[in-house]
């Protein structure tokens, strides 16, 4: 198995690079943001519980997020690998992910952290707002998402650095060039 985490602030290009990695390494994509949006659209009980948080750009409580993730892992036993996109966003989530991987006799092999400045992130999110229509794309909510990243999510980086799994990749520039650098990092641990 090859299990990857793609990490970075909102607007770093996680989704774009995930699509390319899925195709190349035959991975199963788990995006907690996409999963929450699906639940909200289908008005499931979980969707009703998380809407208030996601609409406002606030992290969904760990308990809810981790339970959903565990459910998705259990539904996908036997895949050749996972790419986690938007998860883990807290150290508790990272610890639980390690535990779940261990229980399945595997591990997280590499964490690809896309390095993009806060200024660039703001520019990209403002542009994306014109193309996509998300309920969390007003300026105030974008600010909140960026705040959550720098306050809570960034602490996940030293966690993985300590495990020797962190690969920082410059996320500014040509999409193909960035992808090439990510693949080199992954191939070095495979
Ligand atoms: P972004 O485009 O800001 O990276 P995502 O699409 O990944 O956002 O997630 C949208 C929202 O879903 C987040 O603002 C947050 O409310 C919630 N969310 C997604 N993943 C997680 C997670 N791992 N833990 C807590 N909340 C999450």
Tab-separated table of C-alpha atoms and ligand atoms in Angstrom:
chain	number	residue	atom	x	y	z
A	1	UNK	CA	0.000	0.000	0.000
A	2	UNK	CA	0.964	3.600	-0.509
A	3	UNK	CA	-0.748	6.051	1.819
A	4	UNK	CA	-0.209	9.767	1.359
A	5	UNK	CA	-1.346	12.934	3.054
A	6	UNK	CA	-1.563	16.071	0.932
A	7	UNK	CA	-1.266	19.056	3.179
A	8	UNK	CA	-1.414	22.821	2.868
A	9	UNK	CA	-3.509	25.926	3.467
A	10	UNK	CA	-6.846	26.373	1.690
A	11	UNK	CA	-6.131	27.221	-1.926
A	12	UNK	CA	-2.700	25.554	-1.934
A	13	UNK	CA	-3.637	23.249	-4.810
A	14	UNK	CA	-4.336	20.077	-2.822
A	15	UNK	CA	-7.297	19.082	-4.992
A	16	UNK	CA	-5.461	19.648	-8.283
A	17	UNK	CA	-2.398	17.688	-7.223
A	18	UNK	CA	-4.531	14.964	-5.592
A	19	UNK	CA	-6.278	14.269	-8.914
A	20	UNK	CA	-2.922	13.764	-10.618
A	21	UNK	CA	-1.537	11.596	-7.801
A	22	UNK	CA	-4.651	9.391	-7.767
A	23	UNK	CA	-4.208	8.666	-11.473
A	24	UNK	CA	-0.493	7.993	-11.226
A	25	UNK	CA	-0.371	5.890	-8.048
A	26	UNK	CA	-3.851	4.377	-8.160
A	27	UNK	CA	-5.007	5.834	-4.859
A	28	UNK	CA	-8.388	6.154	-3.218
A	29	UNK	CA	-9.147	9.823	-2.557
A	30	UNK	CA	-10.502	10.856	0.826
A	31	UNK	CA	-11.306	14.565	1.028
A	32	UNK	CA	-13.089	15.377	4.270
A	33	UNK	CA	-14.226	18.737	2.828
A	34	UNK	CA	-15.869	16.967	-0.155
A	35	UNK	CA	-17.411	14.358	2.160
A	36	UNK	CA	-18.918	17.036	4.398
A	37	UNK	CA	-20.299	18.917	1.376
A	38	UNK	CA	-21.896	15.699	0.104
A	39	UNK	CA	-23.538	15.023	3.473
A	40	UNK	CA	-24.842	18.600	3.594
A	41	UNK	CA	-26.232	18.364	0.055
A	42	UNK	CA	-27.964	15.070	0.859
A	43	UNK	CA	-29.192	16.485	4.185
A	44	UNK	CA	-28.032	13.510	6.211
A	45	UNK	CA	-27.904	13.690	10.017
A	46	UNK	CA	-24.167	14.237	9.813
A	47	UNK	CA	-24.697	16.958	7.201
A	48	UNK	CA	-27.085	18.771	9.533
A	49	UNK	CA	-24.572	18.552	12.368
A	50	UNK	CA	-21.633	19.976	10.436
A	51	UNK	CA	-23.262	22.645	8.232
A	52	UNK	CA	-22.922	25.388	10.830
A	53	UNK	CA	-19.167	24.795	11.075
A	54	UNK	CA	-18.308	24.363	7.395
A	55	UNK	CA	-20.459	27.320	6.302
A	56	UNK	CA	-18.497	29.522	8.659
A	57	UNK	CA	-15.043	28.166	7.852
A	58	UNK	CA	-14.592	26.695	11.333
A	59	UNK	CA	-13.116	23.234	11.850
A	60	UNK	CA	-15.682	20.540	12.533
A	61	UNK	CA	-15.050	19.009	16.000
A	62	UNK	CA	-12.512	16.165	15.954
A	63	UNK	CA	-14.972	13.643	17.340
A	64	UNK	CA	-17.324	14.041	14.363
A	65	UNK	CA	-14.574	14.254	11.738
A	66	UNK	CA	-12.664	11.244	13.033
A	67	UNK	CA	-15.805	9.074	13.241
A	68	UNK	CA	-16.666	9.921	9.634
A	69	UNK	CA	-13.137	9.158	8.486
A	70	UNK	CA	-13.095	5.808	10.266
A	71	UNK	CA	-16.361	4.894	8.530
A	72	UNK	CA	-14.888	5.670	5.109
A	73	UNK	CA	-11.749	3.651	5.872
A	74	UNK	CA	-13.843	0.662	6.880
A	75	UNK	CA	-15.838	0.905	3.634
A	76	UNK	CA	-12.673	0.842	1.548
A	77	UNK	CA	-10.645	-2.079	2.851
A	78	UNK	CA	-8.581	-3.674	0.105
A	79	UNK	CA	-7.698	-0.553	-1.870
A	80	UNK	CA	-4.077	-0.159	-3.025
A	81	UNK	CA	-3.618	3.096	-1.173
A	82	UNK	CA	-5.209	6.259	0.146
A	83	UNK	CA	-4.600	9.933	-0.379
A	84	UNK	CA	-5.901	12.024	2.496
A	85	UNK	CA	-6.815	15.562	1.430
A	86	UNK	CA	-7.920	18.023	4.105
A	87	UNK	CA	-7.285	15.454	6.828
A	88	UNK	CA	-5.630	15.469	9.340
A	89	UNK	CA	-6.217	19.102	10.317
A	90	UNK	CA	-5.359	18.739	14.019
A	91	UNK	CA	-2.731	16.755	15.905
A	92	UNK	CA	-5.473	14.602	17.444
A	93	UNK	CA	-6.670	13.709	13.950
A	94	UNK	CA	-3.084	12.865	12.931
A	95	UNK	CA	-2.676	10.582	15.947
A	96	UNK	CA	-5.938	8.809	15.202
A	97	UNK	CA	-4.990	8.380	11.549
A	98	UNK	CA	-1.761	6.669	12.614
A	99	UNK	CA	-3.759	4.398	14.892
A	100	UNK	CA	-6.230	3.455	12.125
A	101	UNK	CA	-3.408	2.788	9.646
A	102	UNK	CA	-1.642	0.599	12.201
A	103	UNK	CA	-4.818	-1.387	12.821
A	104	UNK	CA	-4.922	-2.117	9.085
A	105	UNK	CA	-1.281	-3.228	9.185
A	106	UNK	CA	-0.066	-0.209	7.265
A	107	UNK	CA	1.087	3.379	7.815
A	108	UNK	CA	1.236	6.855	6.345
A	109	UNK	CA	4.243	6.752	4.041
A	110	UNK	CA	4.648	10.403	3.090
A	111	UNK	CA	3.166	13.791	3.831
A	112	UNK	CA	3.386	16.248	0.982
A	113	UNK	CA	3.078	19.809	2.281
A	114	UNK	CA	2.425	22.388	-0.406
A	115	UNK	CA	4.217	25.562	0.536
A	116	UNK	CA	2.246	28.637	-0.535
A	117	UNK	CA	2.377	32.086	1.064
A	118	UNK	CA	-0.661	33.567	2.760
A	119	UNK	CA	-0.789	36.369	0.141
A	120	UNK	CA	-0.879	33.870	-2.710
A	121	UNK	CA	-3.568	31.833	-0.922
A	122	UNK	CA	-5.778	34.929	-0.599
A	123	UNK	CA	-5.377	35.777	-4.283
A	124	UNK	CA	-6.219	32.215	-5.333
A	125	UNK	CA	-9.267	31.917	-3.074
A	126	UNK	CA	-10.630	35.234	-4.351
A	127	UNK	CA	-10.256	33.919	-7.926
A	128	UNK	CA	-11.797	30.533	-7.098
A	129	UNK	CA	-14.807	32.317	-5.639
A	130	UNK	CA	-15.638	33.635	-9.124
A	131	UNK	CA	-15.575	30.131	-10.615
A	132	UNK	CA	-16.961	27.831	-7.907
A	133	UNK	CA	-19.912	28.652	-5.770
A	134	UNK	CA	-19.230	27.550	-2.218
A	135	UNK	CA	-21.143	28.582	0.856
A	136	UNK	CA	-17.858	29.378	2.623
A	137	UNK	CA	-16.329	31.706	0.060
A	138	UNK	CA	-17.303	35.145	1.377
A	139	UNK	CA	-14.305	37.212	2.405
A	140	UNK	CA	-15.049	36.911	6.109
A	141	UNK	CA	-15.293	33.109	5.834
A	142	UNK	CA	-12.165	32.834	3.757
A	143	UNK	CA	-10.425	34.802	6.513
A	144	UNK	CA	-11.763	32.342	9.070
A	145	UNK	CA	-10.542	29.311	7.071
A	146	UNK	CA	-7.085	30.848	6.763
A	147	UNK	CA	-7.117	31.658	10.495
A	148	UNK	CA	-8.052	28.055	11.361
A	149	UNK	CA	-5.193	26.812	9.197
A	150	UNK	CA	-2.519	28.968	10.829
A	151	UNK	CA	-3.908	28.458	14.333
A	152	UNK	CA	-4.761	24.792	14.439
A	153	UNK	CA	-3.790	22.907	11.320
A	154	UNK	CA	-0.186	24.062	10.934
A	155	UNK	CA	0.688	22.217	14.172
A	156	UNK	CA	0.335	18.988	12.256
A	157	UNK	CA	3.564	19.816	10.372
A	158	UNK	CA	5.971	19.303	13.314
A	159	UNK	CA	4.106	16.084	14.149
A	160	UNK	CA	5.018	14.580	10.774
A	161	UNK	CA	8.429	16.232	10.697
A	162	UNK	CA	9.199	14.379	13.920
A	163	UNK	CA	8.327	11.121	12.172
A	164	UNK	CA	10.622	11.977	9.245
A	165	UNK	CA	7.685	11.874	6.817
A	166	UNK	CA	7.359	15.523	5.892
A	167	UNK	CA	8.143	16.627	2.332
A	168	UNK	CA	7.794	20.366	1.772
A	169	UNK	CA	7.172	21.215	-1.862
A	170	UNK	CA	7.020	24.711	-3.329
A	171	UNK	CA	3.389	25.119	-4.341
A	172	UNK	CA	3.877	28.194	-6.507
A	173	UNK	CA	4.583	27.796	-10.217
A	174	UNK	CA	3.664	25.452	-13.020
A	175	UNK	CA	1.211	22.668	-12.033
A	176	UNK	CA	3.225	20.019	-13.928
A	177	UNK	CA	6.510	21.147	-12.396
A	178	UNK	CA	5.014	21.000	-8.896
A	179	UNK	CA	3.622	17.540	-9.669
A	180	UNK	CA	7.079	16.405	-10.824
A	181	UNK	CA	8.613	17.536	-7.540
A	182	UNK	CA	5.910	15.757	-5.542
A	183	UNK	CA	6.464	12.521	-7.460
A	184	UNK	CA	10.218	12.684	-6.863
A	185	UNK	CA	9.581	13.002	-3.130
A	186	UNK	CA	7.135	10.085	-3.129
A	187	UNK	CA	9.367	7.869	-5.262
A	188	UNK	CA	12.199	8.427	-2.803
A	189	UNK	CA	10.229	6.750	-0.009
A	190	UNK	CA	8.387	4.083	-1.999
B	1	LIG	P1	-10.476	24.402	2.140
B	1	LIG	O1	-10.854	24.693	0.720
B	1	LIG	O2	-10.636	25.590	3.043
B	1	LIG	O3	-9.168	23.699	2.258
B	1	LIG	P2	-12.112	21.949	2.559
B	1	LIG	O4	-12.913	21.843	1.329
B	1	LIG	O5	-11.012	20.977	2.748
B	1	LIG	O6	-11.607	23.454	2.746
B	1	LIG	O7	-13.075	21.868	3.862
B	1	LIG	C1	-14.194	22.698	3.985
B	1	LIG	C2	-14.615	22.793	5.447
B	1	LIG	O8	-14.920	21.483	5.947
B	1	LIG	C3	-13.578	23.349	6.414
B	1	LIG	O9	-13.583	24.761	6.457
B	1	LIG	C4	-14.035	22.722	7.733
B	1	LIG	O10	-15.159	23.399	8.253
B	1	LIG	C5	-14.505	21.349	7.309
B	1	LIG	N1	-13.432	20.330	7.378
B	1	LIG	C6	-12.878	19.667	6.333
B	1	LIG	N2	-11.957	18.793	6.743
B	1	LIG	C7	-11.904	18.893	8.092
B	1	LIG	C8	-11.131	18.266	9.110
B	1	LIG	N3	-10.198	17.344	8.822
B	1	LIG	N4	-11.376	18.624	10.399
B	1	LIG	C9	-12.282	19.536	10.704
B	1	LIG	N5	-13.042	20.186	9.806
B	1	LIG	C10	-12.853	19.873	8.505
